[in-house]
PDB file of C-alpha atoms in Angstrom:
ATOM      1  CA  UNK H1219      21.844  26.545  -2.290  1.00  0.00           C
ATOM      2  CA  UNK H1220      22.198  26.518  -6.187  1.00  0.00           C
ATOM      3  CA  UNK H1221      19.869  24.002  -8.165  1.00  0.00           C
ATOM      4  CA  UNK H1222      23.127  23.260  -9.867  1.00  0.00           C
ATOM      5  CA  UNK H1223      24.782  22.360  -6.460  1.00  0.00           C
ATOM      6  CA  UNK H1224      25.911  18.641  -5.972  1.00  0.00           C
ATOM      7  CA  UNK H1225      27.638  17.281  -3.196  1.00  0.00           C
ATOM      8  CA  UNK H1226      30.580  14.580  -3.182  1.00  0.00           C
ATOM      9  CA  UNK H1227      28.087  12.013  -3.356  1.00  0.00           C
ATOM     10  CA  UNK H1228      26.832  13.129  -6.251  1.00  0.00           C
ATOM     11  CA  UNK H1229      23.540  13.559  -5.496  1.00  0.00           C
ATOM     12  CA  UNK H1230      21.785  16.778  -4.031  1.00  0.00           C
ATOM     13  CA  UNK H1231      21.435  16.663  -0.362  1.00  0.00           C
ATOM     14  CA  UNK H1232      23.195  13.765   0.867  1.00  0.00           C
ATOM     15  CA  UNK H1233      26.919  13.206   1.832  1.00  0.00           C
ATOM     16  CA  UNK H1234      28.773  10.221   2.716  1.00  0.00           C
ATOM     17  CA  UNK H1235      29.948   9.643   6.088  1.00  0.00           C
ATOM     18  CA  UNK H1236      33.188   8.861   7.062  1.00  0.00           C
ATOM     19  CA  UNK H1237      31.703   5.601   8.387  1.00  0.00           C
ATOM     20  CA  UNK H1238      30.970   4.545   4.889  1.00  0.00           C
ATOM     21  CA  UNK H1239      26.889   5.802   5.594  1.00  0.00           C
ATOM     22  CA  UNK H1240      25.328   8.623   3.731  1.00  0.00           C
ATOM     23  CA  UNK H1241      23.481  11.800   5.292  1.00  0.00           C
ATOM     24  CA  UNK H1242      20.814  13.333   3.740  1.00  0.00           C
ATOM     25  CA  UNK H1243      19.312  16.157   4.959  1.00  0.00           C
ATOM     26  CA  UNK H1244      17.484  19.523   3.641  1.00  0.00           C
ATOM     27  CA  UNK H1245      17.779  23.150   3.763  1.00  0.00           C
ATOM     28  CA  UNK H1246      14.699  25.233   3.996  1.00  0.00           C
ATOM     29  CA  UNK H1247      15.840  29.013   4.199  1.00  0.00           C
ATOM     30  CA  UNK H1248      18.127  28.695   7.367  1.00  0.00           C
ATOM     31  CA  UNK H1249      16.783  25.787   8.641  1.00  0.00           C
ATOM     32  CA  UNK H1250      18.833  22.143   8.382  1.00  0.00           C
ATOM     33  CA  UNK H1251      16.358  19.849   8.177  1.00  0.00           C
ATOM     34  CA  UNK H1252      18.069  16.117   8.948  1.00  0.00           C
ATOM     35  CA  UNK H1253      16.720  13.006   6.773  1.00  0.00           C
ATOM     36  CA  UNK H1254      19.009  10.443   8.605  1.00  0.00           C
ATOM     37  CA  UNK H1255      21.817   7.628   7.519  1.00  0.00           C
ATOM     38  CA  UNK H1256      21.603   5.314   5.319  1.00  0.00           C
ATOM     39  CA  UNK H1257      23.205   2.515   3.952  1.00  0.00           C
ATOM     40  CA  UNK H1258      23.176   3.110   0.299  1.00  0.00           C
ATOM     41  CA  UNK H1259      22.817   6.864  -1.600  1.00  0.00           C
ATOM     42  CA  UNK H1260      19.927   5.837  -3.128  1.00  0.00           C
ATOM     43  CA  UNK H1261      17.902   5.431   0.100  1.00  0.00           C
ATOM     44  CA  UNK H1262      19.521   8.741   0.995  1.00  0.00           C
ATOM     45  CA  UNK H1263      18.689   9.858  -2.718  1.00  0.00           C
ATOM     46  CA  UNK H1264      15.053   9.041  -2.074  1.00  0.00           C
ATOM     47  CA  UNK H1265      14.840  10.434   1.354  1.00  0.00           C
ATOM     48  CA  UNK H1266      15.779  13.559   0.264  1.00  0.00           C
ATOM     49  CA  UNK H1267      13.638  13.789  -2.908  1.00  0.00           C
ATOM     50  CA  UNK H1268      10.629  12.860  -0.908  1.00  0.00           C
ATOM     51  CA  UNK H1269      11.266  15.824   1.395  1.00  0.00           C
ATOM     52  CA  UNK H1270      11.748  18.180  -1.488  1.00  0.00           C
ATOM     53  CA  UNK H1271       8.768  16.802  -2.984  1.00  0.00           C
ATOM     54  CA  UNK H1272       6.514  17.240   0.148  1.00  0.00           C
ATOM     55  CA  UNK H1273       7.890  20.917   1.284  1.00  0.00           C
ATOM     56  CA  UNK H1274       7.142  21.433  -3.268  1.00  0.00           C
ATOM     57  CA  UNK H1275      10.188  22.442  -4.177  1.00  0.00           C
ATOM     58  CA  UNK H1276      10.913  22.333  -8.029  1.00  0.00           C
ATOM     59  CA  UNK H1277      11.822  19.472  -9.854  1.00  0.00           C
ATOM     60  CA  UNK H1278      15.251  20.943 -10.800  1.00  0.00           C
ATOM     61  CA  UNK H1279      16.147  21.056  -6.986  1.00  0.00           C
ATOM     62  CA  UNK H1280      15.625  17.297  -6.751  1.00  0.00           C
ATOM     63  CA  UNK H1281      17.836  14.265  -7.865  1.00  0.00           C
ATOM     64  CA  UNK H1282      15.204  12.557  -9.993  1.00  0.00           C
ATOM     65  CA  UNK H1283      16.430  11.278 -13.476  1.00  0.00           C
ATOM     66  CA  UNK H1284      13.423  10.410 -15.130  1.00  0.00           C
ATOM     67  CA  UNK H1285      10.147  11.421 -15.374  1.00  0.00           C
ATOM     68  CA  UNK H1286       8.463   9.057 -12.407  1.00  0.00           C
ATOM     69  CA  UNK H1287       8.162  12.364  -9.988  1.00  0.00           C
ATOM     70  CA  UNK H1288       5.447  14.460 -13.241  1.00  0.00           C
ATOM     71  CA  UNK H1289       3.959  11.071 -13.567  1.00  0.00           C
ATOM     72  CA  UNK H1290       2.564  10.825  -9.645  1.00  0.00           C
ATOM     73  CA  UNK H1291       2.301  14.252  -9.528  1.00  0.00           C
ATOM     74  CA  UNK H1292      -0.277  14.145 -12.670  1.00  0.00           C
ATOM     75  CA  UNK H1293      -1.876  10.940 -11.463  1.00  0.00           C
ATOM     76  CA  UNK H1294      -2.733  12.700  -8.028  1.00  0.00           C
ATOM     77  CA  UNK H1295      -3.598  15.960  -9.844  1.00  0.00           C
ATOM     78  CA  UNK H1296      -6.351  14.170 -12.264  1.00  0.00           C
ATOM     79  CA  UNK H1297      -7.995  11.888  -9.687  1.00  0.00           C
ATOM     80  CA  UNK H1298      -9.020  14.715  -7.701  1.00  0.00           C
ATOM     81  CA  UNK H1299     -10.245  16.507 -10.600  1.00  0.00           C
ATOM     82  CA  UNK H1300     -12.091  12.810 -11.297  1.00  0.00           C
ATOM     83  CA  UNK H1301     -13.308  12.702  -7.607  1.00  0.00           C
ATOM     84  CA  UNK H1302     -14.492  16.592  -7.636  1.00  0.00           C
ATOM     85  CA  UNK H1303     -16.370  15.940 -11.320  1.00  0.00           C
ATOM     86  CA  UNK H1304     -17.310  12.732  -9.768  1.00  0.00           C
ATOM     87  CA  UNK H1305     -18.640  12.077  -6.453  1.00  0.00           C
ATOM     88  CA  UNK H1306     -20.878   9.210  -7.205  1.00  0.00           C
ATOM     89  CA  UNK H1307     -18.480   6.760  -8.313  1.00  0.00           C
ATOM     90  CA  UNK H1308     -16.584   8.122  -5.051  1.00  0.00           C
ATOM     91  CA  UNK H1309     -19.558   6.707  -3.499  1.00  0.00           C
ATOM     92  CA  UNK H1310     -19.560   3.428  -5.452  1.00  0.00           C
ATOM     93  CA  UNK H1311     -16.523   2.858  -4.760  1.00  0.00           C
ATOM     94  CA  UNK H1312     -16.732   3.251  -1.155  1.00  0.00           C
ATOM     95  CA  UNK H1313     -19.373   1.232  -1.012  1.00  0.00           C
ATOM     96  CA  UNK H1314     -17.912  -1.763  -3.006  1.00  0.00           C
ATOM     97  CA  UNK H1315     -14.441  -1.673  -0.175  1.00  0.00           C
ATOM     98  CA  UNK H1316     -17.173  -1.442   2.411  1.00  0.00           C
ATOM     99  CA  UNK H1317     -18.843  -4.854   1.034  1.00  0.00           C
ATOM    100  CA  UNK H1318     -15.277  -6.623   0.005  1.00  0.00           C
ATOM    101  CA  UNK H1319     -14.227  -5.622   3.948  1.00  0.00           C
ATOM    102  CA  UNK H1320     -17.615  -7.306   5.444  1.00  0.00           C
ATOM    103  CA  UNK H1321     -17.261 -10.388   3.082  1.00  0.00           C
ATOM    104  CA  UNK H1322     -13.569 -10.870   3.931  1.00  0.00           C
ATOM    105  CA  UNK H1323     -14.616 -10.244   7.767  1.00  0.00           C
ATOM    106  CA  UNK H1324     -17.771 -12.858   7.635  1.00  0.00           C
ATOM    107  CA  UNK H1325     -15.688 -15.088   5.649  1.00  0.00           C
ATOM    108  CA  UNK H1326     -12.815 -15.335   8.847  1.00  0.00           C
ATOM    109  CA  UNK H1327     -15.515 -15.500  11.269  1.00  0.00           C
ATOM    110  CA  UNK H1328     -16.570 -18.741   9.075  1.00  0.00           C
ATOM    111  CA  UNK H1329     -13.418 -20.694   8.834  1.00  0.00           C
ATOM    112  CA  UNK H1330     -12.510 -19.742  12.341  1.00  0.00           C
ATOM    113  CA  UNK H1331     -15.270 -21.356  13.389  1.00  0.00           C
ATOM    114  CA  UNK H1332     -15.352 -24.305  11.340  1.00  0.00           C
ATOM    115  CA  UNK H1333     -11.280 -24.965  12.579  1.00  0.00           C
ATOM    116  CA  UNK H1334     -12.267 -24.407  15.972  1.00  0.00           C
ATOM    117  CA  UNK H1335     -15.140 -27.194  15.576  1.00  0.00           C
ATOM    118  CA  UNK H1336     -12.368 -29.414  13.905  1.00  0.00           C
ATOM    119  CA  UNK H1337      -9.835 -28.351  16.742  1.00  0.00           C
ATOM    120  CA  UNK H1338     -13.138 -29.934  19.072  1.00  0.00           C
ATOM    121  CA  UNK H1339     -13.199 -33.097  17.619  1.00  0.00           C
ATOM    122  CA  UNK H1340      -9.908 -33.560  17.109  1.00  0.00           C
ATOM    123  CA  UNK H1341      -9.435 -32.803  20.823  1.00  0.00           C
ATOM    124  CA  UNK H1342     -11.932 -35.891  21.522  1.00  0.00           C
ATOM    125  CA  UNK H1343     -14.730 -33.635  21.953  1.00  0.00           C
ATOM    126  CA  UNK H1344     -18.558 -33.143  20.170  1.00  0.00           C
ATOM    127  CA  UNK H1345     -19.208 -30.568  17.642  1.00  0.00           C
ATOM    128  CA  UNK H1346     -22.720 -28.750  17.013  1.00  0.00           C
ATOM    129  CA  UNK H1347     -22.291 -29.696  13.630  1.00  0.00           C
ATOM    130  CA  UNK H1348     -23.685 -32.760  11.627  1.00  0.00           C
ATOM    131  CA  UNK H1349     -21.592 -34.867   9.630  1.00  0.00           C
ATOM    132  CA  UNK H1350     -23.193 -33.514   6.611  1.00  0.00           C
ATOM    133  CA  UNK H1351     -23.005 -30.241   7.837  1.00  0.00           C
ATOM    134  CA  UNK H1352     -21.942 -27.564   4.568  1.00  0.00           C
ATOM    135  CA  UNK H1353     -20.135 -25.382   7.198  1.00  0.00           C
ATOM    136  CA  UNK H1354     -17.350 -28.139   7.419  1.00  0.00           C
ATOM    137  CA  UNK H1355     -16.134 -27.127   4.195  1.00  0.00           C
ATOM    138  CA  UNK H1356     -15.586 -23.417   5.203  1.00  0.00           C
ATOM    139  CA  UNK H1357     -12.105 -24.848   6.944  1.00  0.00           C
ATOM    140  CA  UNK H1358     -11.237 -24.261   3.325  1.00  0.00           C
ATOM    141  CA  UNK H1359     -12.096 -20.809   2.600  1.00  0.00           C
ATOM    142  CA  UNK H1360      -9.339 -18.125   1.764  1.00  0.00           C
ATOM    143  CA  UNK H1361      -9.047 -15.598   3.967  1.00  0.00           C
ATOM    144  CA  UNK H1362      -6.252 -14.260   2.350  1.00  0.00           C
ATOM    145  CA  UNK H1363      -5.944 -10.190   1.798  1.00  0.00           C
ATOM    146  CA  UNK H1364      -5.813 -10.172  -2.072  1.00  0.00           C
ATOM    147  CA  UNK H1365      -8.528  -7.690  -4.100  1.00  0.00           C
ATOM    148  CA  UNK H1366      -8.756  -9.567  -7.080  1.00  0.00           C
ATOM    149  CA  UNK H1367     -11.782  -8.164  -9.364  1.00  0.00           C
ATOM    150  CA  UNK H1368     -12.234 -11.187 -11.008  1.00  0.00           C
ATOM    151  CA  UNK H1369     -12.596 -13.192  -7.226  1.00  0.00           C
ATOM    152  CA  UNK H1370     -16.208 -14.728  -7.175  1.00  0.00           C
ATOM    153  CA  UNK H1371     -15.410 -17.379  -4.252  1.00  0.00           C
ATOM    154  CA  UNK H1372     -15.470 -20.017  -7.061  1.00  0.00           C
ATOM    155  CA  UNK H1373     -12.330 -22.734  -6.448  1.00  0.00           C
ATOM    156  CA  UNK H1374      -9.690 -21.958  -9.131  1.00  0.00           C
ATOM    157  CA  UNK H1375      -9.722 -25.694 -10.039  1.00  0.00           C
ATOM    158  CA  UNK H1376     -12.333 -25.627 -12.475  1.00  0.00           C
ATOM    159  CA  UNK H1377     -11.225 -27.150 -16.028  1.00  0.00           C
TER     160      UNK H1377
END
């Protein structure tokens, strides 16, 4: 197939169905590689330039139109440079998901308890904690997935 080579569709690789769907599939010597149907050509579109990208075929054999394909490629190439040159902060950083993973983990185990002590009460039956008890307020924590850097566990409600 010819870089130069565009279908009816317009874009390398994929070809509209008479259904209204589009095929894409790729060609690797003689082999016809199938991608599936889609709804739109640009899912097709990106199906296909995914598999040209992952069997590294050339940027002029794919039906990119801006620069977005060099960019990732560049990102991936210099972190591993970064990671080779670098293996403590590897570590570091490692460690520091490790710790953000137990927190978040201890954290549910907290609030799950504290609800389930509510759910007790609430049920008409006696909790092991005292009124005063500080692990009433863990009902509140957030056990939500978010990484923010700048997350301390302080309430967002300050002035």
């Amino acid at each position: 197939m010819s870089p130069c080579r565009r279908s009816a569709s317009g874009y390398r690789g994929v070809r509209q169905r008479p259904n209204g769907g589009f095929y894409a599939e790729i060609r690797s010597g003689d082999l016809r590689i199938s991608l599936g149907t889609y709804d739109t050509t640009h899912e097709a579109t990106r199906a296909f330039d995914a598999a040209a990208w992952r069997l590294g075929r050339p940027r002029l054999q794919m039906n990119f139109p801006n620069r977005c394909l060099l960019v990732t490629q560049e990102d991936e190439r210099v972190m591993a440079e970064w990671r080779r040159r670098h293996p403590e902060d590897v570590a570091y950083e490692q460690e520091y998901w490790t710790g953000r993973r137990e927190e978040r983990l201890d954290r549910r185990r907290r609030k799950a308890l504290a609800c389930a002590q509510a759910d007790l009460v609430k049920a008409g039956g006696r909790s092991f904690f005292t009124e005063e008890d500080e692990r009433w307020f863990d009902i509140w924590l957030s056990t939500s997935h978010d990484t923010n850097d700048d997350d301390d566990g302080a309430d967002d409600w300050s002035d």
